[in-house]
Coordinates of C-alpha atoms in Angstrom, one line a residue:
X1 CA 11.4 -10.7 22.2
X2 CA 13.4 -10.1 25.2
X3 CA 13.2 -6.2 26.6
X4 CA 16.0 -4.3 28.0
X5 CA 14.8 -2.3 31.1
X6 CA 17.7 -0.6 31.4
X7 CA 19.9 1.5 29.2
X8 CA 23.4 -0.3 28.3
X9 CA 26.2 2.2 27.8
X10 CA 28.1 1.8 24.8
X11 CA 30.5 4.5 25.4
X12 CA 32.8 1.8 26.5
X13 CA 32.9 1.5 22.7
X14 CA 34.2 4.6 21.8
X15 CA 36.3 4.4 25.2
X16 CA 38.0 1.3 23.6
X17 CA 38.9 3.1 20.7
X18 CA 40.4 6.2 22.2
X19 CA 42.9 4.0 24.1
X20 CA 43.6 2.1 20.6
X21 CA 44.0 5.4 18.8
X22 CA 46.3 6.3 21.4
X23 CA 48.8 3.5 20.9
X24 CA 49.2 4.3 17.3
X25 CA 50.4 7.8 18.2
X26 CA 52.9 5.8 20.9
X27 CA 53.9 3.4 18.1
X28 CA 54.6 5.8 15.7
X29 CA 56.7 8.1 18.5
X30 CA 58.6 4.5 18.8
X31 CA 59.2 4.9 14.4
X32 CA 60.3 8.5 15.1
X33 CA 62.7 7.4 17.7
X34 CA 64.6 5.7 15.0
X35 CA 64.5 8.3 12.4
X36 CA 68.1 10.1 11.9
X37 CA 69.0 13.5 14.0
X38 CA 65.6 12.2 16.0
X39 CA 65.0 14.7 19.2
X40 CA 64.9 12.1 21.9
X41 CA 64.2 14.1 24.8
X42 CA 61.2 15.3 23.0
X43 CA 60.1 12.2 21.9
X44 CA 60.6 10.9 25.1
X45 CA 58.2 13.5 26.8
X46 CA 55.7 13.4 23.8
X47 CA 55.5 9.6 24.9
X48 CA 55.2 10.2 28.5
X49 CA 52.2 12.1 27.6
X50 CA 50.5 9.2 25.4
X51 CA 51.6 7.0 28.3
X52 CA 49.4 9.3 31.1
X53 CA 46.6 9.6 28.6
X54 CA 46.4 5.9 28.4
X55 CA 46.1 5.7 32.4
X56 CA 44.1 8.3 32.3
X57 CA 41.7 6.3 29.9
X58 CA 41.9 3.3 31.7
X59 CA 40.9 5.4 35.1
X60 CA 37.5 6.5 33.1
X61 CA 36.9 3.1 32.2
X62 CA 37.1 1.5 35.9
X63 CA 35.3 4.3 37.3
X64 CA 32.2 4.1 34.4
X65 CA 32.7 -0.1 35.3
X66 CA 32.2 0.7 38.8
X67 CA 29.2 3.1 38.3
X68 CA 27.7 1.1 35.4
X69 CA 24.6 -0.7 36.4
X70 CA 24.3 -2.1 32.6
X71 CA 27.6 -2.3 30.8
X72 CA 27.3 -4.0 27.3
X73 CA 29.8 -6.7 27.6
X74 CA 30.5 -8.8 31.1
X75 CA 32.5 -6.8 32.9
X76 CA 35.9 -9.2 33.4
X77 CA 36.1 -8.7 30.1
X78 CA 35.9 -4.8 30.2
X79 CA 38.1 -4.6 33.0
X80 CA 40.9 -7.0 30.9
X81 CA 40.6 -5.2 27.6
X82 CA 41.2 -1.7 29.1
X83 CA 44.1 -3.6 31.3
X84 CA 45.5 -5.2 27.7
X85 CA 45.2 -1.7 26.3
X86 CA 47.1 0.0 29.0
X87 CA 49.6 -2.5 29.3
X88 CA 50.6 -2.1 25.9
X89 CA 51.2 1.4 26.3
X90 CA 53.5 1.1 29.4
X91 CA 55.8 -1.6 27.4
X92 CA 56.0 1.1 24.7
X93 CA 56.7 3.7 26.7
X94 CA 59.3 1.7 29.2
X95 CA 61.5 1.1 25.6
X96 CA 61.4 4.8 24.5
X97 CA 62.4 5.9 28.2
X98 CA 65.3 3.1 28.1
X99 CA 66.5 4.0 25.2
X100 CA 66.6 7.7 26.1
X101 CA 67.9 6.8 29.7
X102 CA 71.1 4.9 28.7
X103 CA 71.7 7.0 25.8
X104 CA 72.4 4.3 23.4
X105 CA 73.1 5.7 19.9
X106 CA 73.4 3.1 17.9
X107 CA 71.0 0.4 18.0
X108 CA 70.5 -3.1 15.9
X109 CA 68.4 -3.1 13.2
X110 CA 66.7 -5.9 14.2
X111 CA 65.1 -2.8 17.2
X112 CA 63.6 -1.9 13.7
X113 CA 61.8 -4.5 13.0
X114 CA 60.3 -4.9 16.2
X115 CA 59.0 -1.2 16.3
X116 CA 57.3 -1.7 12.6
X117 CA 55.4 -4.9 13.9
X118 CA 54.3 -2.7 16.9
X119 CA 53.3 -0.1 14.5
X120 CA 51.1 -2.2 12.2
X121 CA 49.7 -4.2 15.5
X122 CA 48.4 -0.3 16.4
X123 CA 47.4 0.5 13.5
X124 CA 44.8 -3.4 13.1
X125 CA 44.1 -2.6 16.8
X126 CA 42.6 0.9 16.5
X127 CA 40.8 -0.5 13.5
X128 CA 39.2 -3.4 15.2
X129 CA 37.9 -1.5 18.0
X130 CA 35.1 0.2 16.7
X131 CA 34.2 -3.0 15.2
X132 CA 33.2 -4.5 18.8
X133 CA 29.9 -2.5 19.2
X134 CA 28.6 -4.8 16.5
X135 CA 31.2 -7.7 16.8
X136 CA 31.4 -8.5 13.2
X137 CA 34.5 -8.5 11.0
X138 CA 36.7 -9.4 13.3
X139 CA 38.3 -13.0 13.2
X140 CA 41.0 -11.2 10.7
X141 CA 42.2 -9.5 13.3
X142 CA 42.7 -11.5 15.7
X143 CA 44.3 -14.0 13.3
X144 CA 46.6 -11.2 11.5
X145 CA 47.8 -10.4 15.3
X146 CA 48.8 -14.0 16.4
X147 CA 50.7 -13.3 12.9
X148 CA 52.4 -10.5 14.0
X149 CA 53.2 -11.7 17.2
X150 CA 55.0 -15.1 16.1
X151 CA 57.1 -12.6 13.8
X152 CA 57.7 -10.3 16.6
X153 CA 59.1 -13.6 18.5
X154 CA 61.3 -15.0 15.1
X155 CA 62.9 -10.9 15.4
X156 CA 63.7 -11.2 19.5
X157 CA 65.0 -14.6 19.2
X158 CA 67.6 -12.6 16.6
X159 CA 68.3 -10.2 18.5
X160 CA 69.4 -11.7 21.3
X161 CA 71.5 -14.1 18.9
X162 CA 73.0 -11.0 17.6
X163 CA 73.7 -9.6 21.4
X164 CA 75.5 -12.0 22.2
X165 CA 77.6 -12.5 19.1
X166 CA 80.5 -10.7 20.9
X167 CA 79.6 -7.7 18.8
X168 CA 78.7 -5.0 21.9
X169 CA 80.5 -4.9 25.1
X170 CA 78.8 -6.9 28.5
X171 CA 77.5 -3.4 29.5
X172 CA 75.4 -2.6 26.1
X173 CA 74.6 -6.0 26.0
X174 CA 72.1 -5.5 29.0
X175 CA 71.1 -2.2 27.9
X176 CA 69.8 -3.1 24.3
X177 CA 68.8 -6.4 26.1
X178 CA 65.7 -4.5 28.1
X179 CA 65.0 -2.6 25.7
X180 CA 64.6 -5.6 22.9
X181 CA 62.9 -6.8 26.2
X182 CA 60.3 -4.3 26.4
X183 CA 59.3 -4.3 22.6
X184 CA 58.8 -7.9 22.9
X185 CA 55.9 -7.6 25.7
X186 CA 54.7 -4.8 24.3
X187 CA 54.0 -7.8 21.1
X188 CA 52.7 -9.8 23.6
X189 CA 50.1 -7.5 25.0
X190 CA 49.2 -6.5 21.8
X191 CA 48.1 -10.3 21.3
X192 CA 46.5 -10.5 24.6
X193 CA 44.4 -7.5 23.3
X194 CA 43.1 -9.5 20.3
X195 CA 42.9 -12.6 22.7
X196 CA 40.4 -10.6 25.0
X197 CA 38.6 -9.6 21.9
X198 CA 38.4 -13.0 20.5
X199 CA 36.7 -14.3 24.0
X200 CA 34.3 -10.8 23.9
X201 CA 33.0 -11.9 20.5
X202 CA 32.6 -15.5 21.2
X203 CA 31.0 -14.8 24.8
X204 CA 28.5 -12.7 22.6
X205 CA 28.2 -14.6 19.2

């Protein structure tokens, strides 16, 4: 039986979590958005906060990293979850303030769809995190997010089909184009989160 000499510090764990809980509340700002007689300024600033908590979260986790003389995972793999974390958050947040920016009022449904994937990506995310400290349960997620994401892919393929339909003028083409831009990496780095999580548990398995 091998003994630890020093502590580890798990709070990484619970660190991990707060940033996941925290893009739930983004994504479902995102759902609001869309919502009928929706306040976007206030939505807008409401998200601005989630996206300053999320740096701020990632700060706490570099500075315990650098401090740390026992973390409980490697700590590349620290530093890229919290990255993954935090770069969903920014996509998220980039959509709401382009949205809000170019003041575009009506917007495809397809802009929908994508936001609904986001939100259920958030919601399997902040579930899964907890589930690190023992690394059990979670090849689902991982699996149920490369799902998502390929659907999140088929729905930006669409929309662009759609943009370029000769339906919206040159001008609202490239607006709704980086926004439907935006929502699409913020897919992505939701699967690079369950990709980092996938190497975590198999690094440790």
């Amino acid at each position: 039986m091998r003994l630890r000499l020093r502590p580890r510090d798990d709070s990484y764990y619970e660190m991990f979590t707060d940033s996941a809980n925290n893009l739930v509340i983004g994504a479902r700002l995102l759902v609001e958005l869309m919502s009928d007689g929706a306040d976007r300024e206030a939505i807008t600033e409401k998200m601005r906060a989630c996206e300053h908590a999320g740096d701020d979260a990632t700060h706490a986790i570099m500075r315990r990293l650098n401090k740390s003389s026992a973390p409980p995972l490697h700590r590349e793999d620290i530093y890229r979850l919290a990255s993954n974390l935090d770069d969903v958050m920014d996509s998220m947040e980039a959509a709401v303030d382009l949205i809000n920016l170019y003041g575009l009022e009506r917007l495809p449904k397809g802009i929908i769809d994508q936001i609904e994937v986001l939100e259920r990506a958030a919601e399997l995310t902040a579930e899964a995190m907890p589930r690190l400290r023992s690394m059990k349960y979670l090849t689902r997620y991982w699996i149920e997010i490369n799902q998502l994401e390929n659907q999140a892919d088929r729905i930006y393929r669409k929309l662009l089909a759609k943009l370029f339909s000769g339906e919206y003028d040159a001008l609202t083409v490239l607006k709704l184009k980086d926004v439907i831009e935006e929502l699409e990496t913020a897919a992505d780095a939701f699967e690079h989160v369950a990709n980092t999580v996938e190497t975590i548990v198999v690094k440790n398995s």
